[in-house]
PDB file of C-alpha atoms in Angstrom:
ATOM      1  CA  MET A   1     141.188  63.827  62.910  1.00 48.00           C
ATOM      2  CA  PRO A   2     139.539  64.051  66.368  1.00 43.00           C
ATOM      3  CA  PRO A   3     136.937  61.404  66.847  1.00 47.00           C
ATOM      4  CA  GLY A   4     135.419  62.227  70.411  1.00 50.00           C
ATOM      5  CA  ASN A   5     137.966  64.366  72.229  1.00 72.00           C
ATOM      6  CA  GLU A   6     140.953  62.533  71.159  1.00 81.00           C
ATOM      7  CA  GLN A   7     142.996  64.106  68.141  1.00 82.00           C
ATOM      8  CA  ILE A   8     144.244  61.445  65.618  1.00 85.00           C
ATOM      9  CA  PRO A   9     146.438  62.537  62.781  1.00 84.00           C
ATOM     10  CA  ALA A  10     146.075  61.357  59.340  1.00 87.00           C
ATOM     11  CA  HIS A  11     147.049  62.233  55.715  1.00 88.00           C
ATOM     12  CA  ARG A  12     144.148  63.620  53.585  1.00 85.00           C
ATOM     13  CA  ALA A  13     145.560  62.235  50.472  1.00 88.00           C
ATOM     14  CA  ILE A  14     145.966  58.747  51.886  1.00 91.00           C
ATOM     15  CA  LEU A  15     142.322  58.630  53.296  1.00 89.00           C
ATOM     16  CA  ALA A  16     141.165  60.145  49.951  1.00 88.00           C
ATOM     17  CA  ALA A  17     142.849  57.537  47.932  1.00 90.00           C
ATOM     18  CA  ARG A  18     141.477  54.651  50.141  1.00 90.00           C
ATOM     19  CA  SER A  19     137.847  55.769  50.607  1.00 90.00           C
ATOM     20  CA  GLU A  20     135.311  57.388  48.468  1.00 88.00           C
ATOM     21  CA  TYR A  21     133.682  58.789  51.552  1.00 87.00           C
ATOM     22  CA  PHE A  22     136.854  60.593  52.613  1.00 86.00           C
ATOM     23  CA  ARG A  23     137.505  61.808  49.011  1.00 87.00           C
ATOM     24  CA  ALA A  24     134.160  63.488  49.070  1.00 86.00           C
ATOM     25  CA  LEU A  25     134.482  64.840  52.503  1.00 82.00           C
ATOM     26  CA  LEU A  26     138.041  66.221  52.166  1.00 83.00           C
ATOM     27  CA  TYR A  27     138.090  67.114  48.537  1.00 87.00           C
ATOM     28  CA  GLY A  28     134.500  67.433  47.406  1.00 83.00           C
ATOM     29  CA  GLY A  29     133.899  71.033  48.308  1.00 75.00           C
ATOM     30  CA  LEU A  30     132.264  70.463  51.663  1.00 74.00           C
ATOM     31  CA  LYS A  31     133.184  72.781  54.564  1.00 72.00           C
ATOM     32  CA  GLU A  32     135.717  70.076  55.668  1.00 70.00           C
ATOM     33  CA  SER A  33     137.802  70.440  52.603  1.00 70.00           C
ATOM     34  CA  ASN A  34     139.064  73.791  53.992  1.00 71.00           C
ATOM     35  CA  GLN A  35     139.516  72.612  57.718  1.00 74.00           C
ATOM     36  CA  SER A  36     142.750  71.253  59.223  1.00 74.00           C
ATOM     37  CA  LYS A  37     140.672  69.339  61.644  1.00 79.00           C
ATOM     38  CA  ILE A  38     137.450  67.468  61.245  1.00 78.00           C
ATOM     39  CA  THR A  39     135.249  65.807  63.933  1.00 79.00           C
ATOM     40  CA  LEU A  40     133.943  62.328  63.325  1.00 81.00           C
ATOM     41  CA  ASP A  41     131.484  60.792  65.660  1.00 82.00           C
ATOM     42  CA  VAL A  42     133.072  57.505  65.937  1.00 84.00           C
ATOM     43  CA  SER A  43     134.963  55.351  68.514  1.00 83.00           C
ATOM     44  CA  SER A  44     138.648  56.321  68.553  1.00 84.00           C
ATOM     45  CA  THR A  45     139.703  52.671  69.117  1.00 86.00           C
ATOM     46  CA  ALA A  46     137.819  51.530  65.978  1.00 88.00           C
ATOM     47  CA  PHE A  47     139.012  54.575  64.082  1.00 89.00           C
ATOM     48  CA  LYS A  48     142.574  53.842  65.012  1.00 90.00           C
ATOM     49  CA  GLN A  49     142.049  50.188  63.604  1.00 92.00           C
ATOM     50  CA  LEU A  50     140.494  51.565  60.593  1.00 93.00           C
ATOM     51  CA  LEU A  51     143.488  53.880  60.027  1.00 92.00           C
ATOM     52  CA  ARG A  52     145.996  50.986  60.542  1.00 94.00           C
ATOM     53  CA  TYR A  53     144.031  49.176  57.797  1.00 95.00           C
ATOM     54  CA  ILE A  54     144.090  52.171  55.476  1.00 94.00           C
ATOM     55  CA  TYR A  55     148.015  52.807  56.041  1.00 93.00           C
ATOM     56  CA  THR A  56     149.141  49.129  56.285  1.00 93.00           C
ATOM     57  CA  GLY A  57     146.551  46.941  54.800  1.00 91.00           C
ATOM     58  CA  SER A  58     146.357  44.758  57.943  1.00 90.00           C
ATOM     59  CA  SER A  59     144.760  44.719  61.360  1.00 89.00           C
ATOM     60  CA  GLU A  60     144.735  43.052  64.620  1.00 88.00           C
ATOM     61  CA  LEU A  61     141.317  41.610  64.776  1.00 93.00           C
ATOM     62  CA  LYS A  62     142.238  38.475  66.562  1.00 90.00           C
ATOM     63  CA  ASP A  63     143.070  40.521  69.598  1.00 88.00           C
ATOM     64  CA  MET A  64     139.589  42.170  69.543  1.00 92.00           C
ATOM     65  CA  GLU A  65     136.278  41.197  71.032  1.00 94.00           C
ATOM     66  CA  VAL A  66     133.471  40.667  68.753  1.00 96.00           C
ATOM     67  CA  ASP A  67     131.557  43.609  69.639  1.00 95.00           C
ATOM     68  CA  GLU A  68     134.665  45.837  68.833  1.00 95.00           C
ATOM     69  CA  ILE A  69     135.001  44.057  65.452  1.00 96.00           C
ATOM     70  CA  LEU A  70     131.432  44.684  64.594  1.00 97.00           C
ATOM     71  CA  THR A  71     131.906  48.402  65.426  1.00 95.00           C
ATOM     72  CA  LEU A  72     135.003  48.257  63.141  1.00 96.00           C
ATOM     73  CA  LEU A  73     132.798  46.391  60.350  1.00 98.00           C
ATOM     74  CA  GLY A  74     130.160  49.091  60.635  1.00 96.00           C
ATOM     75  CA  LEU A  75     132.807  51.854  60.215  1.00 95.00           C
ATOM     76  CA  ALA A  76     134.558  50.205  57.279  1.00 96.00           C
ATOM     77  CA  HIS A  77     131.240  49.740  55.668  1.00 97.00           C
ATOM     78  CA  GLN A  78     130.157  53.262  56.243  1.00 94.00           C
ATOM     79  CA  TYR A  79     133.421  54.670  54.913  1.00 93.00           C
ATOM     80  CA  GLY A  80     133.344  52.450  51.831  1.00 94.00           C
ATOM     81  CA  ILE A  81     136.555  50.446  52.505  1.00 95.00           C
ATOM     82  CA  THR A  82     135.293  47.313  50.893  1.00 94.00           C
ATOM     83  CA  ALA A  83     138.402  45.331  51.091  1.00 94.00           C
ATOM     84  CA  PHE A  84     138.428  45.713  54.816  1.00 96.00           C
ATOM     85  CA  VAL A  85     134.769  44.855  55.064  1.00 97.00           C
ATOM     86  CA  LYS A  86     135.666  41.522  53.247  1.00 97.00           C
ATOM     87  CA  ALA A  87     138.605  41.068  55.669  1.00 96.00           C
ATOM     88  CA  ILE A  88     136.444  41.576  58.707  1.00 98.00           C
ATOM     89  CA  SER A  89     133.846  39.357  57.337  1.00 98.00           C
ATOM     90  CA  ASP A  90     136.303  36.655  56.493  1.00 97.00           C
ATOM     91  CA  HIS A  91     137.510  36.947  60.136  1.00 97.00           C
ATOM     92  CA  LEU A  92     134.077  36.689  61.515  1.00 98.00           C
ATOM     93  CA  TYR A  93     133.354  33.344  59.719  1.00 96.00           C
ATOM     94  CA  GLY A  94     136.104  31.844  61.830  1.00 95.00           C
ATOM     95  CA  VAL A  95     135.017  33.005  65.073  1.00 97.00           C
ATOM     96  CA  LEU A  96     131.358  32.185  64.875  1.00 98.00           C
ATOM     97  CA  THR A  97     129.855  30.418  67.916  1.00 98.00           C
ATOM     98  CA  VAL A  98     126.472  29.945  69.381  1.00 97.00           C
ATOM     99  CA  ALA A  99     127.071  32.759  71.587  1.00 97.00           C
ATOM    100  CA  ASN A 100     127.854  35.384  68.997  1.00 97.00           C
ATOM    101  CA  VAL A 101     126.176  34.227  65.795  1.00 97.00           C
ATOM    102  CA  CYS A 102     122.880  36.119  66.329  1.00 96.00           C
ATOM    103  CA  THR A 103     124.735  39.417  67.074  1.00 96.00           C
ATOM    104  CA  ILE A 104     126.926  38.897  63.983  1.00 98.00           C
ATOM    105  CA  ALA A 105     123.841  37.879  61.740  1.00 97.00           C
ATOM    106  CA  ASP A 106     122.001  41.103  62.900  1.00 96.00           C
ATOM    107  CA  GLU A 107     124.807  43.420  61.984  1.00 97.00           C
ATOM    108  CA  ALA A 108     125.374  41.595  58.620  1.00 98.00           C
ATOM    109  CA  ARG A 109     121.643  41.956  57.757  1.00 96.00           C
ATOM    110  CA  LEU A 110     121.590  45.433  58.928  1.00 96.00           C
ATOM    111  CA  LEU A 111     124.721  46.271  56.600  1.00 97.00           C
ATOM    112  CA  ASP A 112     123.392  44.107  53.864  1.00 97.00           C
ATOM    113  CA  LEU A 113     126.346  41.911  53.825  1.00 98.00           C
ATOM    114  CA  VAL A 114     124.933  38.919  51.881  1.00 97.00           C
ATOM    115  CA  GLU A 115     127.694  36.539  52.144  1.00 97.00           C
ATOM    116  CA  LEU A 116     128.341  37.152  55.937  1.00 98.00           C
ATOM    117  CA  SER A 117     124.539  36.819  56.391  1.00 96.00           C
ATOM    118  CA  ASP A 118     124.540  33.483  54.632  1.00 96.00           C
ATOM    119  CA  LYS A 119     127.572  32.259  56.667  1.00 97.00           C
ATOM    120  CA  CYS A 120     125.778  33.150  59.846  1.00 97.00           C
ATOM    121  CA  TYR A 121     122.431  31.471  58.580  1.00 95.00           C
ATOM    122  CA  GLU A 122     124.357  28.392  57.611  1.00 96.00           C
ATOM    123  CA  PHE A 123     125.953  28.192  61.083  1.00 97.00           C
ATOM    124  CA  ILE A 124     122.587  28.789  62.849  1.00 96.00           C
ATOM    125  CA  ASP A 125     121.020  26.136  60.631  1.00 94.00           C
ATOM    126  CA  ARG A 126     123.805  23.469  61.724  1.00 95.00           C
ATOM    127  CA  ASN A 127     123.333  24.607  65.533  1.00 95.00           C
ATOM    128  CA  ALA A 128     119.694  25.151  65.489  1.00 93.00           C
ATOM    129  CA  CYS A 129     118.981  23.221  68.663  1.00 93.00           C
ATOM    130  CA  SER A 130     121.478  25.226  70.554  1.00 95.00           C
ATOM    131  CA  VAL A 131     120.878  28.683  69.111  1.00 95.00           C
ATOM    132  CA  ILE A 132     116.945  28.454  69.952  1.00 93.00           C
ATOM    133  CA  LYS A 133     117.933  27.720  73.657  1.00 94.00           C
ATOM    134  CA  HIS A 134     120.757  30.442  73.928  1.00 95.00           C
ATOM    135  CA  ASP A 135     120.108  33.818  75.627  1.00 94.00           C
ATOM    136  CA  SER A 136     121.682  35.697  72.536  1.00 93.00           C
ATOM    137  CA  LEU A 137     118.642  34.902  70.610  1.00 92.00           C
ATOM    138  CA  SER A 138     116.885  37.342  72.691  1.00 91.00           C
ATOM    139  CA  ASN A 139     119.106  40.124  71.342  1.00 90.00           C
ATOM    140  CA  LEU A 140     118.201  39.619  67.677  1.00 91.00           C
ATOM    141  CA  SER A 141     116.154  42.351  65.962  1.00 92.00           C
ATOM    142  CA  PHE A 142     112.594  41.479  65.084  1.00 89.00           C
ATOM    143  CA  ASP A 143     113.308  41.169  61.314  1.00 90.00           C
ATOM    144  CA  THR A 144     116.216  38.806  61.811  1.00 92.00           C
ATOM    145  CA  LEU A 145     114.262  36.906  64.392  1.00 91.00           C
ATOM    146  CA  VAL A 146     111.482  36.261  61.854  1.00 88.00           C
ATOM    147  CA  MET A 147     114.019  35.373  59.231  1.00 89.00           C
ATOM    148  CA  VAL A 148     115.835  32.765  61.466  1.00 90.00           C
ATOM    149  CA  LEU A 149     112.459  31.237  62.823  1.00 87.00           C
ATOM    150  CA  GLY A 150     111.364  30.920  59.106  1.00 85.00           C
ATOM    151  CA  ARG A 151     114.399  28.885  58.037  1.00 87.00           C
ATOM    152  CA  GLU A 152     113.747  25.279  56.975  1.00 86.00           C
ATOM    153  CA  ARG A 153     115.962  23.810  59.818  1.00 87.00           C
ATOM    154  CA  PHE A 154     113.732  25.511  62.696  1.00 84.00           C
ATOM    155  CA  LYS A 155     110.729  23.846  61.213  1.00 79.00           C
ATOM    156  CA  ARG A 156     112.066  20.607  62.767  1.00 83.00           C
ATOM    157  CA  ILE A 157     112.564  21.863  66.094  1.00 85.00           C
ATOM    158  CA  GLU A 158     109.818  21.142  68.721  1.00 85.00           C
ATOM    159  CA  GLU A 159     107.257  23.978  68.593  1.00 81.00           C
ATOM    160  CA  ILE A 160     107.271  24.322  72.496  1.00 83.00           C
ATOM    161  CA  GLU A 161     111.033  25.181  72.206  1.00 88.00           C
ATOM    162  CA  ILE A 162     110.213  27.728  69.657  1.00 85.00           C
ATOM    163  CA  PHE A 163     107.430  29.167  71.487  1.00 83.00           C
ATOM    164  CA  GLN A 164     109.649  29.537  74.643  1.00 87.00           C
ATOM    165  CA  ALA A 165     112.159  31.259  72.590  1.00 88.00           C
ATOM    166  CA  VAL A 166     109.565  33.716  71.149  1.00 85.00           C
ATOM    167  CA  HIS A 167     108.211  34.315  74.579  1.00 84.00           C
ATOM    168  CA  LYS A 168     111.553  35.155  76.009  1.00 90.00           C
ATOM    169  CA  TRP A 169     112.266  37.445  73.039  1.00 88.00           C
ATOM    170  CA  CYS A 170     109.029  39.305  73.650  1.00 85.00           C
ATOM    171  CA  GLN A 171     109.897  39.833  77.295  1.00 86.00           C
ATOM    172  CA  ASN A 172     113.225  41.061  76.566  1.00 87.00           C
ATOM    173  CA  ASN A 173     112.500  43.486  73.769  1.00 84.00           C
ATOM    174  CA  ASP A 174     110.389  46.693  73.939  1.00 82.00           C
ATOM    175  CA  VAL A 175     108.847  46.403  70.477  1.00 77.00           C
ATOM    176  CA  ALA A 176     105.275  47.303  69.201  1.00 77.00           C
ATOM    177  CA  GLU A 177     102.426  44.952  70.296  1.00 76.00           C
ATOM    178  CA  GLU A 178     101.602  44.101  66.815  1.00 78.00           C
ATOM    179  CA  LYS A 179     105.102  42.583  66.401  1.00 78.00           C
ATOM    180  CA  LYS A 180     104.566  40.576  69.519  1.00 73.00           C
ATOM    181  CA  THR A 181     101.142  39.491  68.338  1.00 74.00           C
ATOM    182  CA  TYR A 182     102.575  38.386  65.020  1.00 72.00           C
ATOM    183  CA  LEU A 183     105.219  36.266  66.643  1.00 76.00           C
ATOM    184  CA  TYR A 184     102.870  34.836  69.229  1.00 70.00           C
ATOM    185  CA  GLY A 185     100.040  34.197  66.753  1.00 69.00           C
ATOM    186  CA  ARG A 186     102.405  32.619  64.273  1.00 62.00           C
ATOM    187  CA  GLN A 187     103.604  30.029  66.915  1.00 58.00           C
ATOM    188  CA  ARG A 188     100.023  29.539  68.405  1.00 50.00           C
ATOM    189  CA  ILE A 189      98.756  28.690  64.787  1.00 45.00           C
ATOM    190  CA  LYS A 190     101.445  26.145  64.348  1.00 50.00           C
ATOM    191  CA  MET A 191     100.981  24.572  67.849  1.00 44.00           C
ATOM    192  CA  TRP A 192      97.191  24.557  67.259  1.00 41.00           C
ATOM    193  CA  LEU A 193      97.642  22.738  63.886  1.00 42.00           C
ATOM    194  CA  LEU A 194     100.035  20.129  65.646  1.00 44.00           C
ATOM    195  CA  THR A 195      97.584  19.443  68.448  1.00 47.00           C
ATOM    196  CA  PRO A 196      95.970  16.078  68.112  1.00 48.00           C
ATOM    197  CA  GLY A 197      92.238  15.875  68.104  1.00 44.00           C
TER     198      GLY A 197
END
C-alpha cells in the first residue's frame, strides 16, 4: 500500500479482519478490491505504526511526539480500529501536561472521544490557572475554547486573566468576526457585572 510515494506491503485479509473500513475497501466491490496497490492519503510513519498494531497488537507510543500520536489516533479512528483508539487514549491520559492538554482536548472533541475529552477537561480543571496563561490555549478551536471557558473551574479565575486569554486567542486565530464578538462580548458582560458602582 503506497501512502504518499512510499510503498508499504500489507496483507488484505489481515487488514480486512482488523478493520471494517479496510474490509469494505478491499472486499466490498469498490475499485480497490481489484487492484494490487491502493493509494492512501496518510502519513507513512503513522500508517506503519497502524500496521504494526494491526499485525502485533502493540505499538511504540512512548517514543513518539504528541502530534505524531494524535495523527495516529485520527488514523485509528478513521479506520475503525477501536482497540487501538482506546490504547492511544490510555497512553495520552498518562502524558497530559499544561503544554499539550489543549491540543489533545481539541482532537478528542473533534473525534468525539468522550472519555479522552473528559480526562482532558479534568486535567484542565485541576490546572486551570496554568492553562489559562499558557500559549497553547491560543491553539484551541473556537468550540473547544468556549467549552473550556464555560467550565465551572474557570468561573473562579480572575476575569482579567480570562479576558487576556480571550484577547490573545482572538489575535492568534483567523476566525469570523461574530465569533470574536461573541468571546469579547461574553467577557465584557462578565467584567461589567463585576465592576463596583
